[in-house]
Amino acid sequence: MSEVDLAFDEQDLLPAVAQDAESGEVVMLAYASEEALERTRETGFAHYYSRSRDELWKKGGSSGHVQRVEEVRVDCDGDALLYLVDQEGGACHTGYRSCFHRTVDGEVVGEKVFDPDDVYE
Amino acid sequence: MSEVDLAFDEQDLLPAVAQDAESGEVVMLAYASEEALERTRETGFAHYYSRSRDELWKKGGSSGHVQRVEEVRVDCDGDALLYLVDQEGGACHTGYRSCFHRTVDGEVVGEKVFDPDDVYE
């Protein structure tokens, strides 16, 4: 499926970083199973594997905030993925463009792009 | 230590994405222990925890390819970090600027910036 050897972890997952292909903003980090990667490549939309819900998951499936994937990269060790995406709306369920919208000191540095109350019921 | 609650995993680690603060390039993904994050914030240089060597690790400690950390961000769930860095030389031990220098199809898309034979003996 991949020309590059992938080193899935003991849960058969790889961390996958999603980066906005145009702005370069890192919008989220989630995990991909082999099937999630396959679906991502087949459909052109980012899929992940939810460790808490234990299921394959299409990003934006309920919110509409999908990620069109322009390219999938893999790191030197084959144990991490980078999805270059065109992010519809915001990646974060809190309404921010990026899940990384706070510094570790708690300062908000990201941009809020939608009201979660309008999107999730 | 952090104003934001961090959700370390069962190995007491968090995935940490390093992004070039200026170019926006994602240069690597590694793991941070609480001590690695503490050292990063105290020294201003990126530290990680090596899962294979089982030790705290200063990026560039042997190669000189250090990462000056401008900001540390945390994601909405507190279970991933983003280091915004000024990368000296290249992040990848293979000589590329970024560890994510290949697509999942094996096409090389990254820039080679040093010869590993000159750096690692």
JSON list of N, CA, C and O in Angstrom, two decimals, chain B residues 42-82:
[
{"chain": "B", "resi": 42, "resn": "GLU", "atom": "N", "xyz": [13.48, 25.50, 30.49]},
{"chain": "B", "resi": 42, "resn": "GLU", "atom": "CA", "xyz": [14.55, 26.14, 31.28]},
{"chain": "B", "resi": 42, "resn": "GLU", "atom": "C", "xyz": [15.70, 26.62, 30.42]},
{"chain": "B", "resi": 42, "resn": "GLU", "atom": "O", "xyz": [16.25, 27.68, 30.64]},
{"chain": "B", "resi": 43, "resn": "THR", "atom": "N", "xyz": [16.07, 25.79, 29.43]},
{"chain": "B", "resi": 43, "resn": "THR", "atom": "CA", "xyz": [17.28, 26.08, 28.66]},
{"chain": "B", "resi": 43, "resn": "THR", "atom": "C", "xyz": [17.00, 26.82, 27.35]},
{"chain": "B", "resi": 43, "resn": "THR", "atom": "O", "xyz": [17.90, 27.41, 26.77]},
{"chain": "B", "resi": 44, "resn": "GLY", "atom": "N", "xyz": [15.75, 26.71, 26.85]},
{"chain": "B", "resi": 44, "resn": "GLY", "atom": "CA", "xyz": [15.45, 27.30, 25.55]},
{"chain": "B", "resi": 44, "resn": "GLY", "atom": "C", "xyz": [15.91, 26.43, 24.38]},
{"chain": "B", "resi": 44, "resn": "GLY", "atom": "O", "xyz": [15.80, 26.85, 23.23]},
{"chain": "B", "resi": 45, "resn": "PHE", "atom": "N", "xyz": [16.39, 25.23, 24.67]},
{"chain": "B", "resi": 45, "resn": "PHE", "atom": "CA", "xyz": [16.77, 24.27, 23.62]},
{"chain": "B", "resi": 45, "resn": "PHE", "atom": "C", "xyz": [15.88, 23.03, 23.72]},
{"chain": "B", "resi": 45, "resn": "PHE", "atom": "O", "xyz": [15.62, 22.54, 24.83]},
{"chain": "B", "resi": 46, "resn": "ALA", "atom": "N", "xyz": [15.48, 22.54, 22.55]},
{"chain": "B", "resi": 46, "resn": "ALA", "atom": "CA", "xyz": [14.55, 21.40, 22.52]},
{"chain": "B", "resi": 46, "resn": "ALA", "atom": "C", "xyz": [15.19, 20.16, 23.12]},
{"chain": "B", "resi": 46, "resn": "ALA", "atom": "O", "xyz": [16.29, 19.75, 22.72]},
{"chain": "B", "resi": 47, "resn": "HIS", "atom": "N", "xyz": [14.47, 19.55, 24.07]},
{"chain": "B", "resi": 47, "resn": "HIS", "atom": "CA", "xyz": [14.85, 18.26, 24.65]},
{"chain": "B", "resi": 47, "resn": "HIS", "atom": "C", "xyz": [13.70, 17.29, 24.40]},
{"chain": "B", "resi": 47, "resn": "HIS", "atom": "O", "xyz": [12.53, 17.70, 24.36]},
{"chain": "B", "resi": 48, "resn": "TYR", "atom": "N", "xyz": [14.06, 16.03, 24.26]},
{"chain": "B", "resi": 48, "resn": "TYR", "atom": "CA", "xyz": [13.08, 14.98, 24.04]},
{"chain": "B", "resi": 48, "resn": "TYR", "atom": "C", "xyz": [13.45, 13.79, 24.92]},
{"chain": "B", "resi": 48, "resn": "TYR", "atom": "O", "xyz": [14.49, 13.79, 25.58]},
{"chain": "B", "resi": 49, "resn": "TYR", "atom": "N", "xyz": [12.59, 12.77, 24.87]},
{"chain": "B", "resi": 49, "resn": "TYR", "atom": "CA", "xyz": [12.91, 11.52, 25.55]},
{"chain": "B", "resi": 49, "resn": "TYR", "atom": "C", "xyz": [13.02, 10.44, 24.48]},
{"chain": "B", "resi": 49, "resn": "TYR", "atom": "O", "xyz": [12.08, 10.22, 23.71]},
{"chain": "B", "resi": 50, "resn": "SER", "atom": "N", "xyz": [14.16, 9.79, 24.42]},
{"chain": "B", "resi": 50, "resn": "SER", "atom": "CA", "xyz": [14.35, 8.73, 23.44]},
{"chain": "B", "resi": 50, "resn": "SER", "atom": "C", "xyz": [13.74, 7.44, 23.95]},
{"chain": "B", "resi": 50, "resn": "SER", "atom": "O", "xyz": [14.17, 6.91, 24.99]},
{"chain": "B", "resi": 51, "resn": "ARG", "atom": "N", "xyz": [12.76, 6.92, 23.22]},
{"chain": "B", "resi": 51, "resn": "ARG", "atom": "CA", "xyz": [12.12, 5.67, 23.62]},
{"chain": "B", "resi": 51, "resn": "ARG", "atom": "C", "xyz": [13.04, 4.49, 23.37]},
{"chain": "B", "resi": 51, "resn": "ARG", "atom": "O", "xyz": [13.01, 3.50, 24.09]},
{"chain": "B", "resi": 52, "resn": "SER", "atom": "N", "xyz": [13.89, 4.58, 22.34]},
{"chain": "B", "resi": 52, "resn": "SER", "atom": "CA", "xyz": [14.76, 3.44, 22.04]},
{"chain": "B", "resi": 52, "resn": "SER", "atom": "C", "xyz": [15.96, 3.40, 23.00]},
{"chain": "B", "resi": 52, "resn": "SER", "atom": "O", "xyz": [16.34, 2.34, 23.47]},
{"chain": "B", "resi": 53, "resn": "ARG", "atom": "N", "xyz": [16.52, 4.57, 23.33]},
{"chain": "B", "resi": 53, "resn": "ARG", "atom": "CA", "xyz": [17.67, 4.59, 24.23]},
{"chain": "B", "resi": 53, "resn": "ARG", "atom": "C", "xyz": [17.24, 4.76, 25.68]},
{"chain": "B", "resi": 53, "resn": "ARG", "atom": "O", "xyz": [18.06, 4.67, 26.60]},
{"chain": "B", "resi": 54, "resn": "ASP", "atom": "N", "xyz": [15.94, 5.07, 25.88]},
{"chain": "B", "resi": 54, "resn": "ASP", "atom": "CA", "xyz": [15.39, 5.21, 27.22]},
{"chain": "B", "resi": 54, "resn": "ASP", "atom": "C", "xyz": [16.11, 6.28, 28.02]},
{"chain": "B", "resi": 54, "resn": "ASP", "atom": "O", "xyz": [16.54, 6.05, 29.15]},
{"chain": "B", "resi": 55, "resn": "GLU", "atom": "N", "xyz": [16.27, 7.46, 27.39]},
{"chain": "B", "resi": 55, "resn": "GLU", "atom": "CA", "xyz": [16.95, 8.54, 28.10]},
{"chain": "B", "resi": 55, "resn": "GLU", "atom": "C", "xyz": [16.55, 9.91, 27.58]},
{"chain": "B", "resi": 55, "resn": "GLU", "atom": "O", "xyz": [16.14, 10.04, 26.43]},
{"chain": "B", "resi": 56, "resn": "LEU", "atom": "N", "xyz": [16.69, 10.89, 28.44]},
{"chain": "B", "resi": 56, "resn": "LEU", "atom": "CA", "xyz": [16.50, 12.28, 28.08]},
{"chain": "B", "resi": 56, "resn": "LEU", "atom": "C", "xyz": [17.55, 12.65, 27.05]},
{"chain": "B", "resi": 56, "resn": "LEU", "atom": "O", "xyz": [18.70, 12.18, 27.13]},
{"chain": "B", "resi": 57, "resn": "TRP", "atom": "N", "xyz": [17.18, 13.53, 26.13]},
{"chain": "B", "resi": 57, "resn": "TRP", "atom": "CA", "xyz": [18.03, 13.75, 24.98]},
{"chain": "B", "resi": 57, "resn": "TRP", "atom": "C", "xyz": [17.90, 15.20, 24.55]},
{"chain": "B", "resi": 57, "resn": "TRP", "atom": "O", "xyz": [16.79, 15.70, 24.38]},
{"chain": "B", "resi": 58, "resn": "LYS", "atom": "N", "xyz": [19.04, 15.88, 24.44]},
{"chain": "B", "resi": 58, "resn": "LYS", "atom": "CA", "xyz": [19.03, 17.24, 23.88]},
{"chain": "B", "resi": 58, "resn": "LYS", "atom": "C", "xyz": [19.23, 17.13, 22.38]},
{"chain": "B", "resi": 58, "resn": "LYS", "atom": "O", "xyz": [20.26, 16.63, 21.91]},
{"chain": "B", "resi": 59, "resn": "LYS", "atom": "N", "xyz": [18.27, 17.61, 21.62]},
{"chain": "B", "resi": 59, "resn": "LYS", "atom": "CA", "xyz": [18.37, 17.57, 20.16]},
{"chain": "B", "resi": 59, "resn": "LYS", "atom": "C", "xyz": [19.61, 18.35, 19.72]},
{"chain": "B", "resi": 59, "resn": "LYS", "atom": "O", "xyz": [19.81, 19.49, 20.13]},
{"chain": "B", "resi": 60, "resn": "GLY", "atom": "N", "xyz": [20.45, 17.67, 18.91]},
{"chain": "B", "resi": 60, "resn": "GLY", "atom": "CA", "xyz": [21.65, 18.32, 18.40]},
{"chain": "B", "resi": 60, "resn": "GLY", "atom": "C", "xyz": [22.82, 18.26, 19.37]},
{"chain": "B", "resi": 60, "resn": "GLY", "atom": "O", "xyz": [23.87, 18.84, 19.10]},
{"chain": "B", "resi": 61, "resn": "GLY", "atom": "N", "xyz": [22.65, 17.54, 20.49]},
{"chain": "B", "resi": 61, "resn": "GLY", "atom": "CA", "xyz": [23.71, 17.43, 21.49]},
{"chain": "B", "resi": 61, "resn": "GLY", "atom": "C", "xyz": [25.01, 16.91, 20.91]},
{"chain": "B", "resi": 61, "resn": "GLY", "atom": "O", "xyz": [26.09, 17.36, 21.29]},
{"chain": "B", "resi": 62, "resn": "SER", "atom": "N", "xyz": [24.92, 15.95, 19.98]},
{"chain": "B", "resi": 62, "resn": "SER", "atom": "CA", "xyz": [26.16, 15.44, 19.38]},
{"chain": "B", "resi": 62, "resn": "SER", "atom": "C", "xyz": [26.41, 16.06, 18.01]},
{"chain": "B", "resi": 62, "resn": "SER", "atom": "O", "xyz": [27.55, 16.30, 17.64]},
{"chain": "B", "resi": 63, "resn": "SER", "atom": "N", "xyz": [25.37, 16.34, 17.24]},
{"chain": "B", "resi": 63, "resn": "SER", "atom": "CA", "xyz": [25.55, 16.84, 15.86]},
{"chain": "B", "resi": 63, "resn": "SER", "atom": "C", "xyz": [25.74, 18.35, 15.80]},
{"chain": "B", "resi": 63, "resn": "SER", "atom": "O", "xyz": [26.21, 18.89, 14.80]},
{"chain": "B", "resi": 64, "resn": "GLY", "atom": "N", "xyz": [25.34, 19.05, 16.86]},
{"chain": "B", "resi": 64, "resn": "GLY", "atom": "CA", "xyz": [25.34, 20.51, 16.82]},
{"chain": "B", "resi": 64, "resn": "GLY", "atom": "C", "xyz": [24.09, 21.09, 16.19]},
{"chain": "B", "resi": 64, "resn": "GLY", "atom": "O", "xyz": [23.91, 22.31, 16.16]},
{"chain": "B", "resi": 65, "resn": "HIS", "atom": "N", "xyz": [23.23, 20.23, 15.70]},
{"chain": "B", "resi": 65, "resn": "HIS", "atom": "CA", "xyz": [22.00, 20.70, 15.03]},
{"chain": "B", "resi": 65, "resn": "HIS", "atom": "C", "xyz": [20.88, 20.92, 16.05]},
{"chain": "B", "resi": 65, "resn": "HIS", "atom": "O", "xyz": [19.86, 20.24, 16.04]},
{"chain": "B", "resi": 66, "resn": "VAL", "atom": "N", "xyz": [21.14, 21.90, 16.89]},
{"chain": "B", "resi": 66, "resn": "VAL", "atom": "CA", "xyz": [20.22, 22.19, 17.99]},
{"chain": "B", "resi": 66, "resn": "VAL", "atom": "C", "xyz": [18.97, 22.91, 17.50]},
{"chain": "B", "resi": 66, "resn": "VAL", "atom": "O", "xyz": [18.93, 23.41, 16.37]},
{"chain": "B", "resi": 67, "resn": "GLN", "atom": "N", "xyz": [17.98, 22.93, 18.37]},
{"chain": "B", "resi": 67, "resn": "GLN", "atom": "CA", "xyz": [16.73, 23.65, 18.09]},
{"chain": "B", "resi": 67, "resn": "GLN", "atom": "C", "xyz": [16.50, 24.67, 19.20]},
{"chain": "B", "resi": 67, "resn": "GLN", "atom": "O", "xyz": [16.22, 24.29, 20.34]},
{"chain": "B", "resi": 68, "resn": "ARG", "atom": "N", "xyz": [16.63, 25.94, 18.87]},
{"chain": "B", "resi": 68, "resn": "ARG", "atom": "CA", "xyz": [16.26, 26.98, 19.83]},
{"chain": "B", "resi": 68, "resn": "ARG", "atom": "C", "xyz": [14.74, 27.10, 19.84]},
{"chain": "B", "resi": 68, "resn": "ARG", "atom": "O", "xyz": [14.14, 27.23, 18.77]},
{"chain": "B", "resi": 69, "resn": "VAL", "atom": "N", "xyz": [14.15, 27.02, 21.00]},
{"chain": "B", "resi": 69, "resn": "VAL", "atom": "CA", "xyz": [12.69, 26.95, 21.08]},
{"chain": "B", "resi": 69, "resn": "VAL", "atom": "C", "xyz": [12.11, 28.34, 21.36]},
{"chain": "B", "resi": 69, "resn": "VAL", "atom": "O", "xyz": [12.40, 28.94, 22.39]},
{"chain": "B", "resi": 70, "resn": "GLU", "atom": "N", "xyz": [11.31, 28.82, 20.44]},
{"chain": "B", "resi": 70, "resn": "GLU", "atom": "CA", "xyz": [10.69, 30.14, 20.60]},
{"chain": "B", "resi": 70, "resn": "GLU", "atom": "C", "xyz": [9.40, 30.06, 21.41]},
{"chain": "B", "resi": 70, "resn": "GLU", "atom": "O", "xyz": [9.07, 30.98, 22.14]},
{"chain": "B", "resi": 71, "resn": "GLU", "atom": "N", "xyz": [8.68, 28.95, 21.24]},
{"chain": "B", "resi": 71, "resn": "GLU", "atom": "CA", "xyz": [7.39, 28.83, 21.94]},
{"chain": "B", "resi": 71, "resn": "GLU", "atom": "C", "xyz": [7.03, 27.36, 22.02]},
{"chain": "B", "resi": 71, "resn": "GLU", "atom": "O", "xyz": [7.35, 26.59, 21.10]},
{"chain": "B", "resi": 72, "resn": "VAL", "atom": "N", "xyz": [6.38, 26.97, 23.09]},
{"chain": "B", "resi": 72, "resn": "VAL", "atom": "CA", "xyz": [5.83, 25.62, 23.21]},
{"chain": "B", "resi": 72, "resn": "VAL", "atom": "C", "xyz": [4.31, 25.74, 23.28]},
{"chain": "B", "resi": 72, "resn": "VAL", "atom": "O", "xyz": [3.78, 26.45, 24.14]},
{"chain": "B", "resi": 73, "resn": "ARG", "atom": "N", "xyz": [3.66, 25.05, 22.37]},
{"chain": "B", "resi": 73, "resn": "ARG", "atom": "CA", "xyz": [2.20, 25.04, 22.39]},
{"chain": "B", "resi": 73, "resn": "ARG", "atom": "C", "xyz": [1.70, 23.64, 22.76]},
{"chain": "B", "resi": 73, "resn": "ARG", "atom": "O", "xyz": [2.43, 22.67, 22.66]},
{"chain": "B", "resi": 74, "resn": "VAL", "atom": "N", "xyz": [0.45, 23.59, 23.19]},
{"chain": "B", "resi": 74, "resn": "VAL", "atom": "CA", "xyz": [-0.15, 22.33, 23.60]},
{"chain": "B", "resi": 74, "resn": "VAL", "atom": "C", "xyz": [-1.52, 22.24, 22.93]},
{"chain": "B", "resi": 74, "resn": "VAL", "atom": "O", "xyz": [-2.15, 23.26, 22.67]},
{"chain": "B", "resi": 75, "resn": "ASP", "atom": "N", "xyz": [-1.94, 21.04, 22.61]},
{"chain": "B", "resi": 75, "resn": "ASP", "atom": "CA", "xyz": [-3.22, 20.93, 21.90]},
{"chain": "B", "resi": 75, "resn": "ASP", "atom": "C", "xyz": [-4.40, 20.93, 22.87]},
{"chain": "B", "resi": 75, "resn": "ASP", "atom": "O", "xyz": [-4.23, 20.94, 24.10]},
{"chain": "B", "resi": 76, "resn": "CYS", "atom": "N", "xyz": [-5.59, 20.94, 22.32]},
{"chain": "B", "resi": 76, "resn": "CYS", "atom": "CA", "xyz": [-6.82, 21.10, 23.10]},
{"chain": "B", "resi": 76, "resn": "CYS", "atom": "C", "xyz": [-6.98, 20.04, 24.18]},
{"chain": "B", "resi": 76, "resn": "CYS", "atom": "O", "xyz": [-7.51, 20.31, 25.25]},
{"chain": "B", "resi": 77, "resn": "ASP", "atom": "N", "xyz": [-6.53, 18.82, 23.91]},
{"chain": "B", "resi": 77, "resn": "ASP", "atom": "CA", "xyz": [-6.67, 17.72, 24.86]},
{"chain": "B", "resi": 77, "resn": "ASP", "atom": "C", "xyz": [-5.48, 17.61, 25.81]},
{"chain": "B", "resi": 77, "resn": "ASP", "atom": "O", "xyz": [-5.46, 16.73, 26.67]},
{"chain": "B", "resi": 78, "resn": "GLY", "atom": "N", "xyz": [-4.47, 18.44, 25.60]},
{"chain": "B", "resi": 78, "resn": "GLY", "atom": "CA", "xyz": [-3.28, 18.39, 26.44]},
{"chain": "B", "resi": 78, "resn": "GLY", "atom": "C", "xyz": [-2.45, 17.14, 26.22]},
{"chain": "B", "resi": 78, "resn": "GLY", "atom": "O", "xyz": [-1.63, 16.78, 27.06]},
{"chain": "B", "resi": 79, "resn": "ASP", "atom": "N", "xyz": [-2.65, 16.48, 25.07]},
{"chain": "B", "resi": 79, "resn": "ASP", "atom": "CA", "xyz": [-1.90, 15.24, 24.86]},
{"chain": "B", "resi": 79, "resn": "ASP", "atom": "C", "xyz": [-0.95, 15.29, 23.67]},
{"chain": "B", "resi": 79, "resn": "ASP", "atom": "O", "xyz": [-0.52, 14.25, 23.17]},
{"chain": "B", "resi": 80, "resn": "ALA", "atom": "N", "xyz": [-0.59, 16.50, 23.23]},
{"chain": "B", "resi": 80, "resn": "ALA", "atom": "CA", "xyz": [0.44, 16.66, 22.20]},
{"chain": "B", "resi": 80, "resn": "ALA", "atom": "C", "xyz": [1.04, 18.06, 22.33]},
{"chain": "B", "resi": 80, "resn": "ALA", "atom": "O", "xyz": [0.35, 19.01, 22.73]},
{"chain": "B", "resi": 81, "resn": "LEU", "atom": "N", "xyz": [2.32, 18.15, 22.02]},
{"chain": "B", "resi": 81, "resn": "LEU", "atom": "CA", "xyz": [3.05, 19.42, 22.10]},
{"chain": "B", "resi": 81, "resn": "LEU", "atom": "C", "xyz": [3.49, 19.87, 20.72]},
{"chain": "B", "resi": 81, "resn": "LEU", "atom": "O", "xyz": [3.70, 19.04, 19.83]},
{"chain": "B", "resi": 82, "resn": "LEU", "atom": "N", "xyz": [3.65, 21.16, 20.57]},
{"chain": "B", "resi": 82, "resn": "LEU", "atom": "CA", "xyz": [4.22, 21.74, 19.34]},
{"chain": "B", "resi": 82, "resn": "LEU", "atom": "C", "xyz": [5.34, 22.68, 19.75]},
{"chain": "B", "resi": 82, "resn": "LEU", "atom": "O", "xyz": [5.10, 23.65, 20.47]}
]
